[in-house]
Amino acid sequence: MSVLLIHDTTLRDGEQGIGNTMSLFTKQAVLEQLDLLPLDFIELGFPASSDEDFNWIKSAARMPLRATPVVLLRPTLHDIRKTLKATEEFESIQYLMLGTGSELHQERKRRRSLGDLLHEIEDAITCLRTAGRENVAVILEDASRGSPAYIQNVSVALSGLGVRSVTLADTVGASTPGEIGALFSTVTSNGPPQVSWGVHCHDDLGLATANTLAAVVAGAQLAHVTVGGLGERAGNCPLEEIVAVLHYKDTLPGFAGRFDLKTLHDVAERIFALLGKPIPPSKPILGQHVFSTAAGIHQNGLLKDPDVYEYVKPGDFGRERRLIVNRLSGRSIVTSALPDVSDGVVDRFCSWLFELERDIDAIEISGYFDRFVKENVSGSDLQRTALRAEHS
């Protein structure tokens, strides 16, 4: 199994999420952050979609990138002309052409025969090659709902046109891991051997990461992702989740260790800050709460050995474990912070603390205990506590 290639589409598909529209300045800053990561492809945008995107693509040609830049276009004369004009200053760039991947889209959206749709792509590829642009890939929209026969026919035709990279999109997030795994098993086994396959998943059913991994296990060699899962509707497959799974599971030889996890986390935080959007607190890997726990049973185990309740390691991402004290926490977290305090005083302190009905970081326990002593503990209680400490 080869090392998985990563295609980031934060600047194009990620921007389609509500509230994610970026200015030229923001896109430049986001691109600088993305290029800190060992990405294989960075999709810059869709230059034929608007003057803003056209101007952004032209300006991006002046930004040196480690990854291969990519632009999206439809197989129409309008898109080809505008895209070639927008990308004329790029020395090397990939043109990702949008194709039709299901009978549903062919019949109800495009309303043309399959032969006509394939001729349209052939003419578009010819135009690009005439202009000296050879790096053309195709993404088939709604391919997860296309029949195996339909995907087979399209992929054979694309291979005959010299297309060597075809991405199958779960455009509406309709697949399950079993379904998308079966689709990729079929195309990688029966499709043209010259074609390498990519996967592009949306998260409408909360399965984008699982579906992407299922496709990879079944032979996909390229994964489309966005930072933090940014994207329209429920978003896309999150880059950091794919990287984390492949880091801990070591599913692909050579992938583990390719990304510096702390850098990945920091880049994601900075991109959300550039967008002016908070990271959802319980979002895997990135959220404020994902390395925090208030449950007493979990805290007791973590205090004994973090491996008991911690599989994803906060330190790997430059994060810290946080133990939160509230009424769910129990006594173990308190006694660990106050080892010299008598059981009776600890019990009274816990009752007082939990009645505050607030979440308190474990590092704040001593400060709250000082306040509790001033307000609630008599001299005799303190004397007994001191005597206990002397003999402990």
Short mmCIF file of C-alpha atoms in Angstrom, two decimals:
data_model
loop_
_atom_site.label_atom_id
_atom_site.label_comp_id
_atom_site.label_asym_id
_atom_site.label_seq_id
_atom_site.Cartn_x
_atom_site.Cartn_y
_atom_site.Cartn_z
CA MET A 1 0.00 0.00 0.00
CA SER A 2 1.44 3.39 -1.01
CA VAL A 3 1.59 6.47 1.18
CA LEU A 4 -1.68 8.40 1.11
CA LEU A 5 -1.62 11.73 -0.74
CA ILE A 6 -3.39 14.63 0.96
CA HIS A 7 -5.40 17.18 -1.03
CA ASP A 8 -6.49 20.15 1.08
CA THR A 9 -9.54 22.07 -0.10
CA THR A 10 -9.99 24.50 2.82
CA LEU A 11 -9.64 27.52 0.54
CA ARG A 12 -12.28 26.28 -1.91
CA ASP A 13 -14.71 23.79 -0.38
CA GLY A 14 -14.03 25.03 3.15
CA GLU A 15 -14.94 28.58 2.17
CA GLN A 16 -18.37 27.39 1.06
CA GLY A 17 -19.43 26.91 4.68
CA ILE A 18 -21.73 29.62 6.02
CA GLY A 19 -19.66 32.40 7.56
CA ASN A 20 -16.40 31.17 5.99
CA THR A 21 -16.13 33.68 3.15
CA MET A 22 -12.56 34.97 3.03
CA SER A 23 -11.06 38.23 1.85
CA LEU A 24 -7.96 38.26 -0.35
CA PHE A 25 -5.85 39.07 2.72
CA THR A 26 -7.39 36.20 4.70
CA LYS A 27 -6.84 33.73 1.86
CA GLN A 28 -3.19 34.72 1.63
CA ALA A 29 -2.78 34.21 5.38
CA VAL A 30 -4.61 30.86 5.31
CA LEU A 31 -2.48 29.66 2.39
CA GLU A 32 0.69 30.59 4.28
CA GLN A 33 -0.52 28.47 7.20
CA LEU A 34 -1.51 25.51 5.01
CA ASP A 35 1.89 25.50 3.35
CA LEU A 36 3.52 24.91 6.74
CA LEU A 37 2.07 21.38 6.51
CA PRO A 38 3.38 18.52 4.34
CA LEU A 39 0.39 18.61 2.02
CA ASP A 40 0.60 17.17 -1.49
CA PHE A 41 -2.05 19.40 -3.09
CA ILE A 42 -3.63 22.69 -2.03
CA GLU A 43 -6.82 23.60 -3.87
CA LEU A 44 -6.75 27.37 -4.24
CA GLY A 45 -10.26 27.94 -5.52
CA PHE A 46 -12.65 28.12 -8.45
CA PRO A 47 -11.45 31.05 -10.59
CA ALA A 48 -14.39 31.04 -13.00
CA SER A 49 -16.91 31.37 -10.17
CA SER A 50 -16.36 35.07 -9.40
CA ASP A 51 -14.09 38.04 -10.00
CA GLU A 52 -12.90 37.73 -6.41
CA ASP A 53 -11.78 34.14 -6.91
CA PHE A 54 -10.23 35.03 -10.27
CA ASN A 55 -8.16 37.83 -8.69
CA TRP A 56 -7.20 35.62 -5.77
CA ILE A 57 -5.88 32.87 -8.04
CA LYS A 58 -3.85 35.38 -10.05
CA SER A 59 -2.28 36.78 -6.88
CA ALA A 60 -1.53 33.29 -5.51
CA ALA A 61 0.84 32.65 -8.40
CA ARG A 62 3.32 34.94 -6.64
CA MET A 63 3.31 32.82 -3.48
CA PRO A 64 5.87 29.99 -3.52
CA LEU A 65 4.33 26.71 -2.40
CA ARG A 66 5.72 23.34 -1.40
CA ALA A 67 2.46 21.62 -2.40
CA THR A 68 1.07 21.40 -5.93
CA PRO A 69 -1.54 24.16 -6.43
CA VAL A 70 -4.93 23.09 -7.77
CA VAL A 71 -7.87 24.96 -9.29
CA LEU A 72 -11.39 23.69 -9.94
CA LEU A 73 -13.19 24.20 -13.23
CA ARG A 74 -16.16 22.87 -15.14
CA PRO A 75 -15.71 21.49 -18.68
CA THR A 76 -17.14 24.61 -20.35
CA LEU A 77 -15.50 27.10 -22.67
CA HIS A 78 -16.25 29.94 -20.24
CA ASP A 79 -14.52 28.18 -17.35
CA ILE A 80 -11.56 27.09 -19.45
CA ARG A 81 -10.85 30.56 -20.80
CA LYS A 82 -11.19 32.27 -17.45
CA THR A 83 -9.21 29.58 -15.61
CA LEU A 84 -6.34 29.67 -18.11
CA LYS A 85 -6.20 33.45 -17.79
CA ALA A 86 -6.20 33.27 -13.99
CA THR A 87 -3.42 30.66 -13.91
CA GLU A 88 -1.19 31.90 -16.73
CA GLU A 89 1.59 32.90 -14.30
CA PHE A 90 1.79 29.49 -12.58
CA GLU A 91 4.71 27.39 -13.72
CA SER A 92 3.02 24.21 -12.53
CA ILE A 93 -0.59 23.67 -11.49
CA GLN A 94 -3.25 20.95 -11.54
CA TYR A 95 -6.61 21.52 -13.18
CA LEU A 96 -9.34 19.62 -11.32
CA MET A 97 -12.26 19.20 -13.68
CA LEU A 98 -15.76 18.61 -12.37
CA GLY A 99 -17.49 15.63 -13.92
CA THR A 100 -20.81 13.88 -13.40
CA GLY A 101 -20.64 10.77 -11.21
CA SER A 102 -24.23 9.50 -10.96
CA GLU A 103 -27.26 8.82 -13.08
CA LEU A 104 -29.19 11.14 -10.77
CA HIS A 105 -27.00 14.12 -11.61
CA GLN A 106 -26.82 13.19 -15.27
CA GLU A 107 -30.59 12.95 -15.67
CA ARG A 108 -31.85 15.64 -13.31
CA LYS A 109 -29.06 18.20 -13.17
CA ARG A 110 -27.11 18.04 -16.45
CA ARG A 111 -30.00 16.59 -18.51
CA ARG A 112 -27.68 15.34 -21.22
CA SER A 113 -26.60 11.92 -22.44
CA LEU A 114 -23.50 10.30 -20.96
CA GLY A 115 -21.88 10.48 -24.38
CA ASP A 116 -22.43 14.24 -24.52
CA LEU A 117 -20.98 14.70 -21.03
CA LEU A 118 -17.86 12.72 -21.93
CA HIS A 119 -17.41 14.65 -25.19
CA GLU A 120 -17.63 17.85 -23.14
CA ILE A 121 -14.77 16.67 -20.91
CA GLU A 122 -12.74 15.52 -23.93
CA ASP A 123 -13.07 18.95 -25.56
CA ALA A 124 -12.09 20.67 -22.30
CA ILE A 125 -9.00 18.50 -21.86
CA THR A 126 -7.99 19.18 -25.46
CA CYS A 127 -8.27 22.94 -24.84
CA LEU A 128 -6.09 22.73 -21.74
CA ARG A 129 -3.46 20.63 -23.48
CA THR A 130 -3.42 22.94 -26.47
CA ALA A 131 -2.59 25.70 -23.99
CA GLY A 132 0.31 23.61 -22.69
CA ARG A 133 -1.42 22.43 -19.52
CA GLU A 134 -1.10 18.67 -19.13
CA ASN A 135 -1.87 18.10 -15.43
CA VAL A 136 -5.61 17.42 -15.52
CA ALA A 137 -7.48 15.43 -12.88
CA VAL A 138 -11.22 14.79 -12.64
CA ILE A 139 -13.56 14.78 -9.65
CA LEU A 140 -16.87 12.99 -10.22
CA GLU A 141 -19.67 14.73 -8.37
CA ASP A 142 -22.14 12.50 -6.50
CA ALA A 143 -20.20 9.36 -7.43
CA SER A 144 -21.20 7.67 -4.16
CA ARG A 145 -24.74 7.45 -5.55
CA GLY A 146 -23.71 6.35 -9.03
CA SER A 147 -24.03 2.71 -10.02
CA PRO A 148 -20.84 0.65 -10.36
CA ALA A 149 -21.54 0.30 -14.07
CA TYR A 150 -21.86 4.06 -14.49
CA ILE A 151 -18.58 4.74 -12.62
CA GLN A 152 -16.87 2.00 -14.64
CA ASN A 153 -18.00 3.46 -17.97
CA VAL A 154 -16.93 6.98 -17.03
CA SER A 155 -13.56 5.92 -15.62
CA VAL A 156 -12.72 3.87 -18.73
CA ALA A 157 -13.58 6.84 -20.93
CA LEU A 158 -11.47 9.21 -18.77
CA SER A 159 -8.55 6.82 -18.86
CA GLY A 160 -8.79 6.77 -22.63
CA LEU A 161 -8.47 10.57 -22.56
CA GLY A 162 -5.24 10.28 -20.61
CA VAL A 163 -6.69 11.20 -17.19
CA ARG A 164 -4.67 9.45 -14.51
CA SER A 165 -6.32 10.78 -11.32
CA VAL A 166 -10.05 10.40 -10.66
CA THR A 167 -11.67 11.39 -7.37
CA LEU A 168 -15.05 10.00 -6.34
CA ALA A 169 -17.11 12.45 -4.31
CA ASP A 170 -19.68 11.65 -1.65
CA THR A 171 -21.14 15.06 -2.41
CA VAL A 172 -24.17 14.92 -0.13
CA GLY A 173 -22.64 12.73 2.58
CA ALA A 174 -24.97 9.86 1.76
CA SER A 175 -22.59 6.91 2.16
CA THR A 176 -21.74 4.58 4.99
CA PRO A 177 -18.23 3.11 5.38
CA GLY A 178 -19.44 -0.24 4.08
CA GLU A 179 -20.96 1.31 0.98
CA ILE A 180 -18.03 3.51 0.10
CA GLY A 181 -15.59 0.71 0.87
CA ALA A 182 -17.45 -1.54 -1.56
CA LEU A 183 -17.43 1.19 -4.22
CA PHE A 184 -13.67 1.67 -3.99
CA SER A 185 -13.01 -2.05 -3.87
CA THR A 186 -14.91 -2.35 -7.15
CA VAL A 187 -13.23 0.54 -8.95
CA THR A 188 -9.72 -0.31 -7.80
CA SER A 189 -10.18 -3.96 -8.79
CA ASN A 190 -12.07 -3.53 -12.05
CA GLY A 191 -11.29 0.01 -13.16
CA PRO A 192 -8.54 1.05 -15.57
CA PRO A 193 -5.15 0.15 -14.05
CA GLN A 194 -3.65 3.48 -15.16
CA VAL A 195 -6.05 5.44 -12.93
CA SER A 196 -5.32 6.32 -9.30
CA TRP A 197 -8.35 7.01 -7.14
CA GLY A 198 -9.15 9.80 -4.73
CA VAL A 199 -11.97 10.25 -2.22
CA HIS A 200 -13.87 13.41 -1.28
CA CYS A 201 -16.39 13.05 1.58
CA HIS A 202 -18.92 15.36 3.18
CA ASP A 203 -20.08 14.94 6.77
CA ASP A 204 -23.87 15.13 6.54
CA LEU A 205 -24.28 11.83 8.43
CA GLY A 206 -21.21 12.37 10.59
CA LEU A 207 -19.29 9.74 8.63
CA ALA A 208 -16.82 11.76 6.53
CA THR A 209 -13.74 10.56 8.41
CA ALA A 210 -14.94 6.95 8.60
CA ASN A 211 -15.88 6.96 4.91
CA THR A 212 -12.54 8.43 3.87
CA LEU A 213 -10.69 5.79 5.84
CA ALA A 214 -12.87 3.03 4.38
CA ALA A 215 -12.02 4.26 0.90
CA VAL A 216 -8.31 4.35 1.76
CA VAL A 217 -8.42 0.78 3.09
CA ALA A 218 -10.14 -0.23 -0.16
CA GLY A 219 -7.46 1.33 -2.31
CA ALA A 220 -7.95 5.10 -2.55
CA GLN A 221 -4.57 6.83 -2.85
CA LEU A 222 -5.68 10.44 -2.39
CA ALA A 223 -7.87 12.00 0.33
CA HIS A 224 -9.60 15.38 0.05
CA VAL A 225 -9.79 17.14 3.42
CA THR A 226 -10.27 20.54 5.02
CA VAL A 227 -8.81 21.94 8.22
CA GLY A 228 -11.30 21.41 11.04
CA GLY A 229 -13.76 19.87 8.58
CA LEU A 230 -14.70 23.35 7.30
CA GLY A 231 -17.19 23.20 4.44
CA GLU A 232 -20.76 23.69 3.39
CA ARG A 233 -23.65 22.16 5.32
CA ALA A 234 -22.10 19.76 7.88
CA GLY A 235 -18.60 20.23 6.45
CA ASN A 236 -15.95 17.97 4.94
CA CYS A 237 -13.55 15.32 6.14
CA PRO A 238 -11.27 16.98 8.74
CA LEU A 239 -7.55 16.88 7.97
CA GLU A 240 -6.55 16.56 11.62
CA GLU A 241 -8.77 13.52 12.19
CA ILE A 242 -7.33 11.62 9.23
CA VAL A 243 -3.79 12.49 10.32
CA ALA A 244 -4.50 11.45 13.92
CA VAL A 245 -6.07 8.12 12.97
CA LEU A 246 -3.21 7.23 10.66
CA HIS A 247 -0.69 8.38 13.29
CA TYR A 248 -2.08 6.18 16.07
CA LYS A 249 -3.19 3.25 13.96
CA ASP A 250 -0.16 3.28 11.63
CA THR A 251 -2.50 2.08 8.88
CA LEU A 252 -0.28 3.23 6.03
CA PRO A 253 3.46 2.52 5.98
CA GLY A 254 5.42 5.74 6.00
CA PHE A 255 2.48 7.99 6.93
CA ALA A 256 2.99 8.05 10.71
CA GLY A 257 5.42 10.79 11.60
CA ARG A 258 4.90 12.63 8.31
CA PHE A 259 2.92 15.39 10.03
CA ASP A 260 4.18 17.17 13.13
CA LEU A 261 1.02 16.96 15.24
CA LYS A 262 1.72 20.11 17.26
CA THR A 263 2.25 22.13 14.09
CA LEU A 264 -0.97 20.69 12.66
CA HIS A 265 -2.89 21.74 15.77
CA ASP A 266 -1.36 25.22 15.81
CA VAL A 267 -2.10 25.75 12.11
CA ALA A 268 -5.73 24.74 12.63
CA GLU A 269 -6.10 27.14 15.55
CA ARG A 270 -4.64 30.01 13.55
CA ILE A 271 -6.90 29.30 10.55
CA PHE A 272 -10.02 29.36 12.73
CA ALA A 273 -8.77 32.61 14.28
CA LEU A 274 -8.26 34.11 10.80
CA LEU A 275 -11.87 33.20 9.99
CA GLY A 276 -13.05 34.70 13.27
CA LYS A 277 -14.76 31.41 14.16
CA PRO A 278 -14.55 29.52 17.44
CA ILE A 279 -13.51 25.88 17.36
CA PRO A 280 -16.42 23.80 18.73
CA PRO A 281 -15.32 22.88 22.28
CA SER A 282 -15.86 19.13 21.85
CA LYS A 283 -14.41 18.88 18.32
CA PRO A 284 -11.99 15.93 18.16
CA ILE A 285 -8.29 16.88 18.38
CA LEU A 286 -8.91 20.64 18.26
CA GLY A 287 -11.65 21.42 20.79
CA GLN A 288 -11.07 23.06 24.16
CA HIS A 289 -12.62 20.15 26.04
CA VAL A 290 -11.25 17.10 24.23
CA PHE A 291 -8.37 16.58 26.67
CA SER A 292 -10.44 17.51 29.73
CA THR A 293 -12.50 15.36 32.07
CA ALA A 294 -14.75 15.96 35.06
CA ALA A 295 -15.90 12.37 35.68
CA GLY A 296 -14.61 11.02 38.97
CA ILE A 297 -14.05 7.47 37.70
CA HIS A 298 -11.94 8.75 34.81
CA GLN A 299 -9.99 11.16 36.99
CA ASN A 300 -9.18 8.43 39.47
CA GLY A 301 -7.81 6.26 36.67
CA LEU A 302 -5.87 9.11 35.05
CA LEU A 303 -4.20 9.94 38.36
CA LYS A 304 -3.01 6.34 38.61
CA ASP A 305 -1.90 5.99 35.00
CA PRO A 306 -2.96 8.26 32.09
CA ASP A 307 -3.07 5.27 29.71
CA VAL A 308 -6.09 3.96 31.61
CA TYR A 309 -8.38 6.61 30.10
CA GLU A 310 -6.26 8.42 27.53
CA TYR A 311 -5.62 7.00 24.06
CA VAL A 312 -5.10 10.22 22.09
CA LYS A 313 -2.24 11.97 23.89
CA PRO A 314 -2.59 15.72 24.53
CA GLY A 315 1.17 16.21 24.56
CA ASP A 316 1.40 14.92 20.98
CA PHE A 317 -0.58 17.97 19.89
CA GLY A 318 1.10 20.44 22.21
CA ARG A 319 -1.94 20.34 24.49
CA GLU A 320 -2.26 19.70 28.22
CA ARG A 321 -4.55 17.36 30.12
CA ARG A 322 -7.12 19.26 32.19
CA LEU A 323 -8.92 17.75 35.17
CA ILE A 324 -12.07 19.70 35.91
CA VAL A 325 -13.64 19.67 39.36
CA ASN A 326 -17.42 19.77 39.75
CA ARG A 327 -20.07 17.63 41.45
CA LEU A 328 -19.27 14.72 39.09
CA SER A 329 -15.64 14.57 40.16
CA GLY A 330 -15.69 12.85 43.54
CA ARG A 331 -12.96 13.01 46.19
CA SER A 332 -9.89 11.54 44.47
CA ILE A 333 -8.98 14.67 42.54
CA VAL A 334 -9.35 16.77 45.71
CA THR A 335 -7.35 14.47 47.96
CA SER A 336 -4.57 14.29 45.36
CA ALA A 337 -4.33 18.10 45.43
CA LEU A 338 -4.59 18.31 49.24
CA PRO A 339 -2.67 15.27 50.53
CA ASP A 340 -2.08 16.71 54.03
CA VAL A 341 -5.67 17.65 54.79
CA SER A 342 -7.75 15.41 57.04
CA ASP A 343 -10.57 13.31 55.61
CA GLY A 344 -13.20 15.20 57.58
CA VAL A 345 -12.07 18.59 56.32
CA VAL A 346 -11.82 17.22 52.74
CA ASP A 347 -15.40 15.97 52.98
CA ARG A 348 -16.63 19.38 54.17
CA PHE A 349 -14.56 21.13 51.50
CA CYS A 350 -15.95 18.89 48.76
CA SER A 351 -19.52 19.60 49.84
CA TRP A 352 -18.81 23.33 49.86
CA LEU A 353 -16.97 23.21 46.54
CA PHE A 354 -19.61 21.21 44.70
CA GLU A 355 -22.37 23.51 45.95
CA LEU A 356 -20.71 26.35 44.02
CA GLU A 357 -22.00 24.64 40.85
CA ARG A 358 -19.10 25.73 38.68
CA ASP A 359 -16.35 23.99 36.72
CA ILE A 360 -12.98 24.49 38.40
CA ASP A 361 -9.61 23.56 37.00
CA ALA A 362 -7.76 21.14 39.29
CA ILE A 363 -4.84 23.55 39.54
CA GLU A 364 -7.20 26.00 41.27
CA ILE A 365 -8.14 23.62 44.12
CA SER A 366 -5.59 25.03 46.57
CA GLY A 367 -6.85 28.56 46.03
CA TYR A 368 -10.44 27.51 46.61
CA PHE A 369 -9.37 25.57 49.69
CA ASP A 370 -7.78 28.72 51.16
CA ARG A 371 -11.05 30.56 50.60
CA PHE A 372 -12.98 27.69 52.18
CA VAL A 373 -10.74 27.71 55.26
CA LYS A 374 -11.23 31.42 55.79
CA GLU A 375 -14.98 31.12 55.52
CA ASN A 376 -15.80 27.76 57.07
CA VAL A 377 -13.09 25.99 59.11
CA SER A 378 -12.73 26.50 62.88
CA GLY A 379 -9.43 26.67 64.77
CA SER A 380 -9.89 23.17 66.21
CA ASP A 381 -10.41 21.76 62.72
CA LEU A 382 -7.19 23.36 61.55
CA GLN A 383 -5.32 22.07 64.60
CA ARG A 384 -6.44 18.50 63.91
CA THR A 385 -5.47 18.91 60.25
CA ALA A 386 -2.02 20.13 61.26
CA LEU A 387 -1.54 17.24 63.69
CA ARG A 388 -2.59 14.78 60.99
CA ALA A 389 -0.10 16.34 58.59
CA GLU A 390 2.71 15.96 61.15
CA HIS A 391 2.08 12.24 61.42
CA SER A 392 1.42 11.53 57.74
#
